[in-house]
Coordinates of N, CA and C in Angstrom, one line a residue:
Chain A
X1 N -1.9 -5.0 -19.7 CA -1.2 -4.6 -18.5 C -2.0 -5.0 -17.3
X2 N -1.4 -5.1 -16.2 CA -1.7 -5.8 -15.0 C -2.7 -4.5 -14.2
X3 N -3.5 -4.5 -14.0 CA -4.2 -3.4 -13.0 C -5.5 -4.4 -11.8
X4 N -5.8 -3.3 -10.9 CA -6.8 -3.5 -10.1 C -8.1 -2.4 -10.3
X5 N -8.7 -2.8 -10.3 CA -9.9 -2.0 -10.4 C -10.8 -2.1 -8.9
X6 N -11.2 -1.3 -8.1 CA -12.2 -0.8 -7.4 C -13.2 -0.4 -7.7
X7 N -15.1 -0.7 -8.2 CA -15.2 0.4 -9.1 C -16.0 1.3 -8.0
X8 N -15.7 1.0 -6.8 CA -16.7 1.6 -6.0 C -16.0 2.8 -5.2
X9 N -16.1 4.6 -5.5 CA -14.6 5.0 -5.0 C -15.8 5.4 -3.1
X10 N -17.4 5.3 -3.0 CA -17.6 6.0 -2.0 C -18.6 4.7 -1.5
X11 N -18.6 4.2 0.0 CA -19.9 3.5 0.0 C -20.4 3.4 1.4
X12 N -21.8 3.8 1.6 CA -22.1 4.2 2.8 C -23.1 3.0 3.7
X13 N -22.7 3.0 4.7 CA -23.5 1.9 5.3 C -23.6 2.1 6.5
X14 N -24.8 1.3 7.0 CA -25.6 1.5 8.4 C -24.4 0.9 9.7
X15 N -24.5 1.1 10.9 CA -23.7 0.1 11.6 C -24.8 -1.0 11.8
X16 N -24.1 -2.1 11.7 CA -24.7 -3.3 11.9 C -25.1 -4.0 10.6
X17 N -25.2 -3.4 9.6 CA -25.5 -4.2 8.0 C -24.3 -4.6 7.7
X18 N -24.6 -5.2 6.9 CA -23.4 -6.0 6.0 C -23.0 -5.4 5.3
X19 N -21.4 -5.8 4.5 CA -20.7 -4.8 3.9 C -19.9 -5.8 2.7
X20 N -19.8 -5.0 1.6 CA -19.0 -6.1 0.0 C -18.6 -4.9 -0.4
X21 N -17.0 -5.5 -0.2 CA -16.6 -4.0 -1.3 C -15.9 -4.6 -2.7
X22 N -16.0 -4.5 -3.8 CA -15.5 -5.0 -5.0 C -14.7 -4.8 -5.5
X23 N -13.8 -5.9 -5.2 CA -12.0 -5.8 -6.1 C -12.0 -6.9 -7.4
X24 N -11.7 -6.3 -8.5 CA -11.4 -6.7 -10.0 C -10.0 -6.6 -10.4
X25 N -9.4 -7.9 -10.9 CA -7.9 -7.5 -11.3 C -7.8 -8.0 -12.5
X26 N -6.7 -7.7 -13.6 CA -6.3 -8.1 -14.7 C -4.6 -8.8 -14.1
X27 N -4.6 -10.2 -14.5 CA -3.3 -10.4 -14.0 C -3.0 -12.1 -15.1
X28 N -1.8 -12.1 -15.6 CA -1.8 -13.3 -16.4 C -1.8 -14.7 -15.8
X29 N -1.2 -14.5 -14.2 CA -1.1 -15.9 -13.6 C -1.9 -16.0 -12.3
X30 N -1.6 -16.6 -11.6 CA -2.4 -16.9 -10.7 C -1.7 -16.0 -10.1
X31 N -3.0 -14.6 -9.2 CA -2.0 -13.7 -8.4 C -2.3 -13.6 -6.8
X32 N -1.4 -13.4 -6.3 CA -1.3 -12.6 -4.9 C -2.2 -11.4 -4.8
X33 N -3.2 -12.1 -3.6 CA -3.8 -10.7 -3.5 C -4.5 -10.6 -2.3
X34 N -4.4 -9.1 -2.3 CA -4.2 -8.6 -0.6 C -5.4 -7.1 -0.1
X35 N -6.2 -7.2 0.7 CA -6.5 -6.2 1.1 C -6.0 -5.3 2.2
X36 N -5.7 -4.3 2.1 CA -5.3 -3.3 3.3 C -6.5 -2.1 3.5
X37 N -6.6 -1.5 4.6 CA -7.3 -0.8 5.5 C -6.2 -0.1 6.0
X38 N -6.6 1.9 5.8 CA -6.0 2.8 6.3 C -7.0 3.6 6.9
X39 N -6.5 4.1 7.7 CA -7.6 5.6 8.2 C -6.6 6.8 8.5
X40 N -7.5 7.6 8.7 CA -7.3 9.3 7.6 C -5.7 9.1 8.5
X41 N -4.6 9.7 7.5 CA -3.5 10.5 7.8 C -2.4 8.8 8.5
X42 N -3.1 7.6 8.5 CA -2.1 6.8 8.9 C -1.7 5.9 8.0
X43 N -0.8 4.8 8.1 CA -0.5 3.6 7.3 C -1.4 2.8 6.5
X44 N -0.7 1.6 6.2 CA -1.9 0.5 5.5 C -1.5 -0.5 6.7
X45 N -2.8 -1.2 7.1 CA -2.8 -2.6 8.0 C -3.5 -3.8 6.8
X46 N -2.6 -4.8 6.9 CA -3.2 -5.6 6.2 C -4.4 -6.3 7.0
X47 N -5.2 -6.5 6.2 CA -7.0 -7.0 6.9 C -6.5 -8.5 6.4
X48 N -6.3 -9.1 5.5 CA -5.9 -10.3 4.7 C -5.2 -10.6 3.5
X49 N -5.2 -12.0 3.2 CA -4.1 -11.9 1.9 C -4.6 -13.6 1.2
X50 N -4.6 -13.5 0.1 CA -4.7 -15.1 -0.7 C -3.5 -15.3 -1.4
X51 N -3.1 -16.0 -1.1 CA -2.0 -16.6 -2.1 C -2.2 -18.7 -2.9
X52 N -2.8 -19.5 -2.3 CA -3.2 -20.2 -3.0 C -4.3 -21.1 -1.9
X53 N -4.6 -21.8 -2.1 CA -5.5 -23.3 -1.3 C -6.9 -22.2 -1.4
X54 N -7.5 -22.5 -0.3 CA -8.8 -22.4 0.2 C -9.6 -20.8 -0.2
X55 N -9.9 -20.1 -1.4 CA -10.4 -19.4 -2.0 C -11.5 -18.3 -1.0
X56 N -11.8 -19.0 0.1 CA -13.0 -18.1 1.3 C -11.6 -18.0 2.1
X57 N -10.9 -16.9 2.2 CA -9.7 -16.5 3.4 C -10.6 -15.3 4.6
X58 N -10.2 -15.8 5.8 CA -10.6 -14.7 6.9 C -9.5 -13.8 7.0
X59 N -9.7 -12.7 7.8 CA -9.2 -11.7 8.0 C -9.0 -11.5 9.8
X60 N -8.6 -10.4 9.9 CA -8.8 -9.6 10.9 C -9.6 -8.7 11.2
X61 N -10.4 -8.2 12.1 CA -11.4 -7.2 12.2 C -12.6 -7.9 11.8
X62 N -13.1 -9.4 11.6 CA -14.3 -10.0 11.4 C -14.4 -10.1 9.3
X63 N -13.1 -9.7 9.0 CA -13.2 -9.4 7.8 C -13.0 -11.0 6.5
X64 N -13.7 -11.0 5.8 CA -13.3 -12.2 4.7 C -13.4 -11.9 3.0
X65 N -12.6 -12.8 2.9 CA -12.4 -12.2 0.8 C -12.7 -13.4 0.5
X66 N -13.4 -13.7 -0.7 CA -13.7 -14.7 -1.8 C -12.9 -14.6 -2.7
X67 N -11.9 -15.6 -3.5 CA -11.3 -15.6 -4.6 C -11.5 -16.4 -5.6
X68 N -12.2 -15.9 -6.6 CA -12.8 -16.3 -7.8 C -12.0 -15.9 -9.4
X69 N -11.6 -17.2 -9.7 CA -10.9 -16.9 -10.5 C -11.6 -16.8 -11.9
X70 N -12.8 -17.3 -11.9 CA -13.5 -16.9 -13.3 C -13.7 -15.6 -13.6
X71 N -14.6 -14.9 -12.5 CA -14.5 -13.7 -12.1 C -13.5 -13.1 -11.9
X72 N -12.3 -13.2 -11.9 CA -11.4 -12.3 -11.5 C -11.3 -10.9 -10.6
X73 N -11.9 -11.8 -9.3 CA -12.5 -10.8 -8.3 C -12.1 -11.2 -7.3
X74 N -11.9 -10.1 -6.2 CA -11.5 -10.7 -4.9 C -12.4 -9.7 -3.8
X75 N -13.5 -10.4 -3.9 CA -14.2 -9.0 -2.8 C -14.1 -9.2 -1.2
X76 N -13.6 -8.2 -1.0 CA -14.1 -8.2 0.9 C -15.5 -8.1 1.3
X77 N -15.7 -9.2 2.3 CA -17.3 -9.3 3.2 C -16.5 -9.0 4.7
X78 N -18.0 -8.3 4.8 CA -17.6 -8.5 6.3 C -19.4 -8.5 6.9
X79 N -19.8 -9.4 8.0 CA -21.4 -9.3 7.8 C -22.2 -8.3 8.9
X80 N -21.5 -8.0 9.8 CA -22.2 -6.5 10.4 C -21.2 -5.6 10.8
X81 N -21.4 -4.5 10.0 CA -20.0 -3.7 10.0 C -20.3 -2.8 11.7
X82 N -18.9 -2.5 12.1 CA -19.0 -1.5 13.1 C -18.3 -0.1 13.2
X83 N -19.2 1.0 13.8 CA -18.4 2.0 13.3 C -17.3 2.8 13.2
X84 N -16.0 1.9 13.6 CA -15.1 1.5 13.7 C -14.2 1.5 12.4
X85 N -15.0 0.5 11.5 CA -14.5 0.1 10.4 C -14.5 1.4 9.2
X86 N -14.9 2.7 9.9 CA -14.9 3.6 9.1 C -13.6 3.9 8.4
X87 N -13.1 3.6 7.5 CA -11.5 3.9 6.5 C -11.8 3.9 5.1
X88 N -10.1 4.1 4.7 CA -10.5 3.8 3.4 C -9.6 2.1 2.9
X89 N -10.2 1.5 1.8 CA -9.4 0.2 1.8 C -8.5 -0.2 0.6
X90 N -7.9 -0.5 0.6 CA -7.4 -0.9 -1.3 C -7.2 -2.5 -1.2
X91 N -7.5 -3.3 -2.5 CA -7.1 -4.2 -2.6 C -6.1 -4.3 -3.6
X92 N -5.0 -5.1 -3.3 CA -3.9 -5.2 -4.2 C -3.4 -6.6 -4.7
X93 N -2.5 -6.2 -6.0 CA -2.1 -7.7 -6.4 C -0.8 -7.7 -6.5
X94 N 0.0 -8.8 -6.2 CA 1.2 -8.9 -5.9 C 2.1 -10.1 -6.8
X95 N 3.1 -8.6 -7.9 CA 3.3 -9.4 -8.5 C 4.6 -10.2 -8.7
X96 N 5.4 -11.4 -9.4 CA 6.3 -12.2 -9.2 C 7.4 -11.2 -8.7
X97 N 8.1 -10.0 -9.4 CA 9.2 -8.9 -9.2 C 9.3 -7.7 -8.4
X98 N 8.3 -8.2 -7.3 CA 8.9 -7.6 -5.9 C 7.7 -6.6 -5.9
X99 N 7.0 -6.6 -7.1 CA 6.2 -5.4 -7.3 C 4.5 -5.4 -6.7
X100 N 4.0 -4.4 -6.7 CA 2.4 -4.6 -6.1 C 1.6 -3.4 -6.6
X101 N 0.0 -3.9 -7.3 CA -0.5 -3.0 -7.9 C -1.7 -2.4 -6.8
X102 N -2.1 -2.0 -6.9 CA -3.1 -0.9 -5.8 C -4.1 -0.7 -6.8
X103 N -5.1 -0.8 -6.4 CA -6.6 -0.1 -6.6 C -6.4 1.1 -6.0
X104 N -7.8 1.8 -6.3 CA -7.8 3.5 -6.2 C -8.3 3.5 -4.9
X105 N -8.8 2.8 -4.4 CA -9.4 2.7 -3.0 C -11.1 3.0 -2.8
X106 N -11.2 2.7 -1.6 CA -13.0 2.6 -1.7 C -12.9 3.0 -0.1
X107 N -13.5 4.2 -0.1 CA -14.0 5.2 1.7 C -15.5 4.6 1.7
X108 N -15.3 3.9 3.3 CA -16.3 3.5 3.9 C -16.8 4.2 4.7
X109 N -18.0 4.6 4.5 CA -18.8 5.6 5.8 C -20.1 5.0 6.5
X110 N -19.8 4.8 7.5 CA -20.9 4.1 8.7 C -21.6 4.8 9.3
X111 N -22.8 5.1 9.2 CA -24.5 5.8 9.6 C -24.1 5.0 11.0
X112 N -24.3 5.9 12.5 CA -24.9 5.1 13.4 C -26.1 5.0 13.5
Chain B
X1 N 9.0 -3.8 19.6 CA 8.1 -4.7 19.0 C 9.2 -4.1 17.3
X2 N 8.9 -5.5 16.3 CA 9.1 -4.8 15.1 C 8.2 -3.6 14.2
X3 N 8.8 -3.5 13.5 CA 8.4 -2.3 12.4 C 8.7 -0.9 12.0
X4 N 7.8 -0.6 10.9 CA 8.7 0.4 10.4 C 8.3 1.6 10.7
X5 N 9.5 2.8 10.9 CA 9.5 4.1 11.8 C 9.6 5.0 10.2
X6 N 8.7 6.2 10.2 CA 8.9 6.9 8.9 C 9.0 8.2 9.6
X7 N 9.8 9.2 9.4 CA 10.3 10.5 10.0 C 10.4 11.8 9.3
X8 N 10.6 12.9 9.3 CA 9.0 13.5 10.2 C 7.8 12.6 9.9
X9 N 6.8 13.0 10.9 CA 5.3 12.8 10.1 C 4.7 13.8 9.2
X10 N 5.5 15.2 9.5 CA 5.0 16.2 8.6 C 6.1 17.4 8.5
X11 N 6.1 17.5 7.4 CA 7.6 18.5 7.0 C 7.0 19.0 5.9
X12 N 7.8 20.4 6.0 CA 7.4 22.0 5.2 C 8.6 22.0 4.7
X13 N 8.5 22.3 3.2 CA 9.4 22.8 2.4 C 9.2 23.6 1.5
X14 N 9.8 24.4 1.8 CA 10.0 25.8 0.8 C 10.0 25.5 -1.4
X15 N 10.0 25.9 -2.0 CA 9.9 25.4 -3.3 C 11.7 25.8 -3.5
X16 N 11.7 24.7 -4.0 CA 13.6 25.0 -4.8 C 14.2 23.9 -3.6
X17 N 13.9 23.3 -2.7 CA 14.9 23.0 -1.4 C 14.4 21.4 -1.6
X18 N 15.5 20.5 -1.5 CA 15.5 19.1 -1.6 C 15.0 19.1 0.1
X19 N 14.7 17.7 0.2 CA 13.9 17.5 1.1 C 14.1 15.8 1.3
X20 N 14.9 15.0 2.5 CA 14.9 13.7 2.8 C 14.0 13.4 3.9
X21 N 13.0 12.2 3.4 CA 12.4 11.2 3.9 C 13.4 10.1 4.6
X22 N 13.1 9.9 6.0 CA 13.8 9.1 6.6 C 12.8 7.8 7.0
X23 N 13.4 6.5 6.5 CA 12.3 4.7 7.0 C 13.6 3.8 7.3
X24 N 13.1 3.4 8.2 CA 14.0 2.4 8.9 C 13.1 1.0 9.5
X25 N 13.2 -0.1 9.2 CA 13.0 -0.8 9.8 C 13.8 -1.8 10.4
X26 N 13.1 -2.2 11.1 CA 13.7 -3.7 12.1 C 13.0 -5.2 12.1
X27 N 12.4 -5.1 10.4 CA 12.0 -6.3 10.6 C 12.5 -7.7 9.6
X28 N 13.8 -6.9 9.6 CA 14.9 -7.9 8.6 C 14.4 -8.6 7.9
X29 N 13.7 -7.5 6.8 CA 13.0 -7.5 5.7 C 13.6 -6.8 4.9
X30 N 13.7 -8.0 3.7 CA 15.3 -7.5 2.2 C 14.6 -6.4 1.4
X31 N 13.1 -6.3 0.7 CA 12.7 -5.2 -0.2 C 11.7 -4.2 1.1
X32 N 12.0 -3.2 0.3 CA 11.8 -1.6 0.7 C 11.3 -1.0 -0.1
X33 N 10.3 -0.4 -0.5 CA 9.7 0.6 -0.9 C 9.1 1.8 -0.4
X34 N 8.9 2.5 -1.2 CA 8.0 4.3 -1.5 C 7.5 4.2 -2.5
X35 N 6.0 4.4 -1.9 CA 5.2 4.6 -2.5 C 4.4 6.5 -2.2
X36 N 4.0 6.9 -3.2 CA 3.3 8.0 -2.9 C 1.6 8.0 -3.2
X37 N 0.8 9.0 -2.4 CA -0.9 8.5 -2.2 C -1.2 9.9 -2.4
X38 N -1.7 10.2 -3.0 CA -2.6 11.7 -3.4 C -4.0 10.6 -3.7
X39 N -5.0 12.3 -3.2 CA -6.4 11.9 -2.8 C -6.8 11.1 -4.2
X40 N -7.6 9.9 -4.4 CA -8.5 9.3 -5.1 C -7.2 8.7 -6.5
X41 N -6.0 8.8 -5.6 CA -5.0 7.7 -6.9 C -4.5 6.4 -6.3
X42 N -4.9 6.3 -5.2 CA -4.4 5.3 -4.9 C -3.1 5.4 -4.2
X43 N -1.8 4.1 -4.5 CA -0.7 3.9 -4.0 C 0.4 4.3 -5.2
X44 N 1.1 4.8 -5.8 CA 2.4 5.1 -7.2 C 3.4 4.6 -6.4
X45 N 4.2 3.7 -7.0 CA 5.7 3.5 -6.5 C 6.6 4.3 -6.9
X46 N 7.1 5.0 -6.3 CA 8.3 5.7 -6.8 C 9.7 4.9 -6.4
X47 N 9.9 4.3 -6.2 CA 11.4 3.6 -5.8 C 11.2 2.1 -5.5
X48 N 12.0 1.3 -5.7 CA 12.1 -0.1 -4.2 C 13.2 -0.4 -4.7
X49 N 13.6 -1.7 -3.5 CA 14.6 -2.3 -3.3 C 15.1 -3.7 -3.0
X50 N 15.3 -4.5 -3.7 CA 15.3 -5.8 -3.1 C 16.3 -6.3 -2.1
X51 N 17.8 -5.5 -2.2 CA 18.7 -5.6 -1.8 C 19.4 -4.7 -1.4
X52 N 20.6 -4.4 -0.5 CA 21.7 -3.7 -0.3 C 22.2 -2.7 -1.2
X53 N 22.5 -1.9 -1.4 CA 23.0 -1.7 -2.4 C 22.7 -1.4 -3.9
X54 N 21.2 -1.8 -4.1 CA 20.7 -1.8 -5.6 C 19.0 -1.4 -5.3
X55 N 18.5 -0.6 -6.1 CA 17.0 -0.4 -6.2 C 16.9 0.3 -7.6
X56 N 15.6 -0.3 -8.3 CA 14.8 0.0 -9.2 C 13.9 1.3 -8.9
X57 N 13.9 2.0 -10.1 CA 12.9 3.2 -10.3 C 10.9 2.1 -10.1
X58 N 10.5 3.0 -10.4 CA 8.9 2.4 -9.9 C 7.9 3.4 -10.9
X59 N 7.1 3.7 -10.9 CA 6.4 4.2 -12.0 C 6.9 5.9 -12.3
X60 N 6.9 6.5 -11.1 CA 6.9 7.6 -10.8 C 8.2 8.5 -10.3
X61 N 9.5 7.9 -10.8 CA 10.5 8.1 -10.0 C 11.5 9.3 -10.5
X62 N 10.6 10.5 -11.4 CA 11.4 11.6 -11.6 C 11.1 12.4 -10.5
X63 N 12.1 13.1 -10.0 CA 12.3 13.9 -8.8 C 12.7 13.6 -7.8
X64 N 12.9 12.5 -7.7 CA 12.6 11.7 -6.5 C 14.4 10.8 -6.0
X65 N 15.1 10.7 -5.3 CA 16.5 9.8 -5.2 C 16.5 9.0 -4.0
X66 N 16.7 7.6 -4.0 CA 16.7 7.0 -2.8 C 18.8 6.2 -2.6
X67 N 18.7 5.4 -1.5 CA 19.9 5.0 -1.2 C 19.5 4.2 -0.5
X68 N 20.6 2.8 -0.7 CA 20.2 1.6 0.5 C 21.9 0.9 1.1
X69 N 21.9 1.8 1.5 CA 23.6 1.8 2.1 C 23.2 0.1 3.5
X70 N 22.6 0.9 4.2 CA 22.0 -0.9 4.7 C 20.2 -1.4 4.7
X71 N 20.5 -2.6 5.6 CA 19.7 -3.2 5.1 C 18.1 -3.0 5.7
X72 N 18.4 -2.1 6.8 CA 17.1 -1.8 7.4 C 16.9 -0.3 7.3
X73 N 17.5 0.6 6.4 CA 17.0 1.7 6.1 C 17.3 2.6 4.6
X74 N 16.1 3.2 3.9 CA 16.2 3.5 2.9 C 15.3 4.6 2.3
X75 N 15.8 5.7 2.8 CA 15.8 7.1 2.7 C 15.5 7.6 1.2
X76 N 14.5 8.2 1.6 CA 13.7 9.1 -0.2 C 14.4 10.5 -0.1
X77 N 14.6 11.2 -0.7 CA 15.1 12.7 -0.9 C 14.2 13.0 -2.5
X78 N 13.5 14.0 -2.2 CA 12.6 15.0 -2.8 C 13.0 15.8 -3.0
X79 N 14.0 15.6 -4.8 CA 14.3 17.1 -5.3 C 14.1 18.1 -5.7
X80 N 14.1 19.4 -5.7 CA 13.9 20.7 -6.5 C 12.9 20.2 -8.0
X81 N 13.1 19.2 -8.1 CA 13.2 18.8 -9.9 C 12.0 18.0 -9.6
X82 N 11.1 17.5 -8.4 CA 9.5 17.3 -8.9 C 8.9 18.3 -8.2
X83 N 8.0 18.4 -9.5 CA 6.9 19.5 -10.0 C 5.9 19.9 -8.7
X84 N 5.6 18.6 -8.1 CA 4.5 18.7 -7.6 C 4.9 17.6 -6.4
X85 N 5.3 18.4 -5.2 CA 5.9 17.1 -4.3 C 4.7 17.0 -3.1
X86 N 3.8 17.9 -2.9 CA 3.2 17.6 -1.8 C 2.2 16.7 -1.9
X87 N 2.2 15.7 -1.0 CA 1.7 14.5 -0.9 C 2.0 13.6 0.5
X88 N 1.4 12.6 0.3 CA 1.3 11.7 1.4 C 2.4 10.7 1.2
X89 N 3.7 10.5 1.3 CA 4.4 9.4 1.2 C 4.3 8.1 2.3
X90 N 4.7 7.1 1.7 CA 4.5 5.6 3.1 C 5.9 5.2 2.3
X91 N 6.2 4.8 3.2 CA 7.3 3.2 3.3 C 7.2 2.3 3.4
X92 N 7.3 1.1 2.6 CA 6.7 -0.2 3.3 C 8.2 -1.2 3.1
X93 N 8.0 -2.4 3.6 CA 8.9 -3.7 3.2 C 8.4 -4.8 3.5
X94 N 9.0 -5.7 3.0 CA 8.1 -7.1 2.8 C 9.3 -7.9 2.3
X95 N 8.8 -9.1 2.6 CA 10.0 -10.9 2.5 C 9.6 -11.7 1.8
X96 N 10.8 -12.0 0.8 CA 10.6 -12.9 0.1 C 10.1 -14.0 0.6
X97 N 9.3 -14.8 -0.2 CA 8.5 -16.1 -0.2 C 8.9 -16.9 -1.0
X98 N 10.2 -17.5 -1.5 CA 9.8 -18.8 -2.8 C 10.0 -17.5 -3.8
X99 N 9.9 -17.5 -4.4 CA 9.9 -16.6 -5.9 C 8.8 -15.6 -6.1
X100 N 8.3 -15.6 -4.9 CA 7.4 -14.4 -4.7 C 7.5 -13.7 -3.7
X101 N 7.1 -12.5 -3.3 CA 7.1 -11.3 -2.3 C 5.9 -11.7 -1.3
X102 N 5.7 -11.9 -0.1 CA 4.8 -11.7 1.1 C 4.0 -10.3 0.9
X103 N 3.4 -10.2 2.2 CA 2.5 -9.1 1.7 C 3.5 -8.0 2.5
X104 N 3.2 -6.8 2.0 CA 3.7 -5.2 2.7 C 3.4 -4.8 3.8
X105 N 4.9 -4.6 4.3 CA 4.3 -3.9 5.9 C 4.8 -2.1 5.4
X106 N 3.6 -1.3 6.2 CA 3.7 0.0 6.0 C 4.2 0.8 7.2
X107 N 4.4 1.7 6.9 CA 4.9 2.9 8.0 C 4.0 3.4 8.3
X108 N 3.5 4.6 9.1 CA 2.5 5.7 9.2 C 2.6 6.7 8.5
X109 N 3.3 7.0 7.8 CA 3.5 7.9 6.5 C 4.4 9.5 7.0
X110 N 4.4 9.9 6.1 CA 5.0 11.3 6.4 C 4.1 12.3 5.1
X111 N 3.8 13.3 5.8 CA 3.2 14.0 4.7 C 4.0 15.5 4.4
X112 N 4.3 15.6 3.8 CA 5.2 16.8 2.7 C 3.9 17.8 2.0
X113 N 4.1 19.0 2.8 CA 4.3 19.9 2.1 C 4.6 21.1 1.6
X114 N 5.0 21.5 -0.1 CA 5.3 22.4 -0.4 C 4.6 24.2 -0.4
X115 N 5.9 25.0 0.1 CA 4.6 26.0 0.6 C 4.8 26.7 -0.4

């Protein structure tokens, strides 16, 4: 069956260090896949999305994902986080029948 | 500006009393979903929609009744009949691409709950 895995559900970081959060998916074809950013009590904003070509995609908010298909990984970088970026994130995969899988999400907390 | 409006943001319901979620958008976007978010599960679909008139159950869709009378709004109702309704609900929709879905636009959610 098709899932995402997050395995990271807590991760805490300095402002100004760099930041990798790790997304793992099981999916049979080449998939759509998407990170979103929420903070407490609001929506999901999408930060980025891959769907095919160029595997290093930028984002918004300074944010970028690598997509590796050996690995079957799509991690978000971002290289000095700000305290700002404090949420929680999910990365998802998006599949041919309208449908979309969710990770469990990963809460980011920023030390100033 | 476009996007999608989700109504209340916070509603109380008594135990036994159905309860409608109202999402409307304006961004003449054909699928519609609900999804539901309790702490450390993630996103559960309970409903979507590709079209007018027709929507698919989603993992989680006992208790739960939607309707897509048109094309920019599609209303959850939370019946008596789930167990456990308090939670964080979102709305999202998203456009077809070629034989695949774009990515999801979200609402700011509505949170339900039972007292």
């Amino acid at each position: 069956a098709q899932s995402v895995t997050q395995p990271d559900i807590h991760i805490t970081v300095s402002e100004g260090a760099s930041l990798e959060l790790r997304c793992n998916y099981s999916y049979g074809a080449t998939p759509y896949l998407f990170w979103y950013v929420q903070s407490p009590g609001q929506g999901l904003q999408l930060l980025l999305k891959y769907f095919s070509g160029d595997t290093l995609v930028q984002g918004i908010k300074g944010f970028e994902a690598e997509f590796k298909r050996s690995q079957s990984s799509f991690n978000l970088r971002k290289p000095s986080v700000h305290w700002s970026d404090a949420a929680e994130y999910f990365c998802a995969v998006g599949e041919r029948t309208y449908k979309y899988i969710f990770g469990t999400g990963t809460r980011l907390k920023v030390l100033a | 500006d476009g996007g999608i409006t989700q109504s209340p943001k916070y509603l109380f319901r008594k135990e036994g009393q159905n309860v409608t979620l109202s999402c409307e958008q304006n961004l003449n976007h054909d699928a519609m979903y609900w999804y539901r978010q309790d702490p450390g599960q993630g996103l559960r679909l309970i409903y979507y929609s590709q079209i007018v008139n027709d929507f698919q159950k989603g993992d989680i869709a006992e208790g739960y009744s939607v309707s897509r009378e048109k094309k920019e709004s599609f209303p959850l109702t939370v019946t008596s009949a789930q167990k456990n309704p308090t939670a964080f609900y979102l709305c999202a929709s998203s456009i077809r691409q070629g034989a695949n879905t774009g990515e999801l636009f979200f609402g700011e959610g509505s949170r339900l709950t039972v007292l």
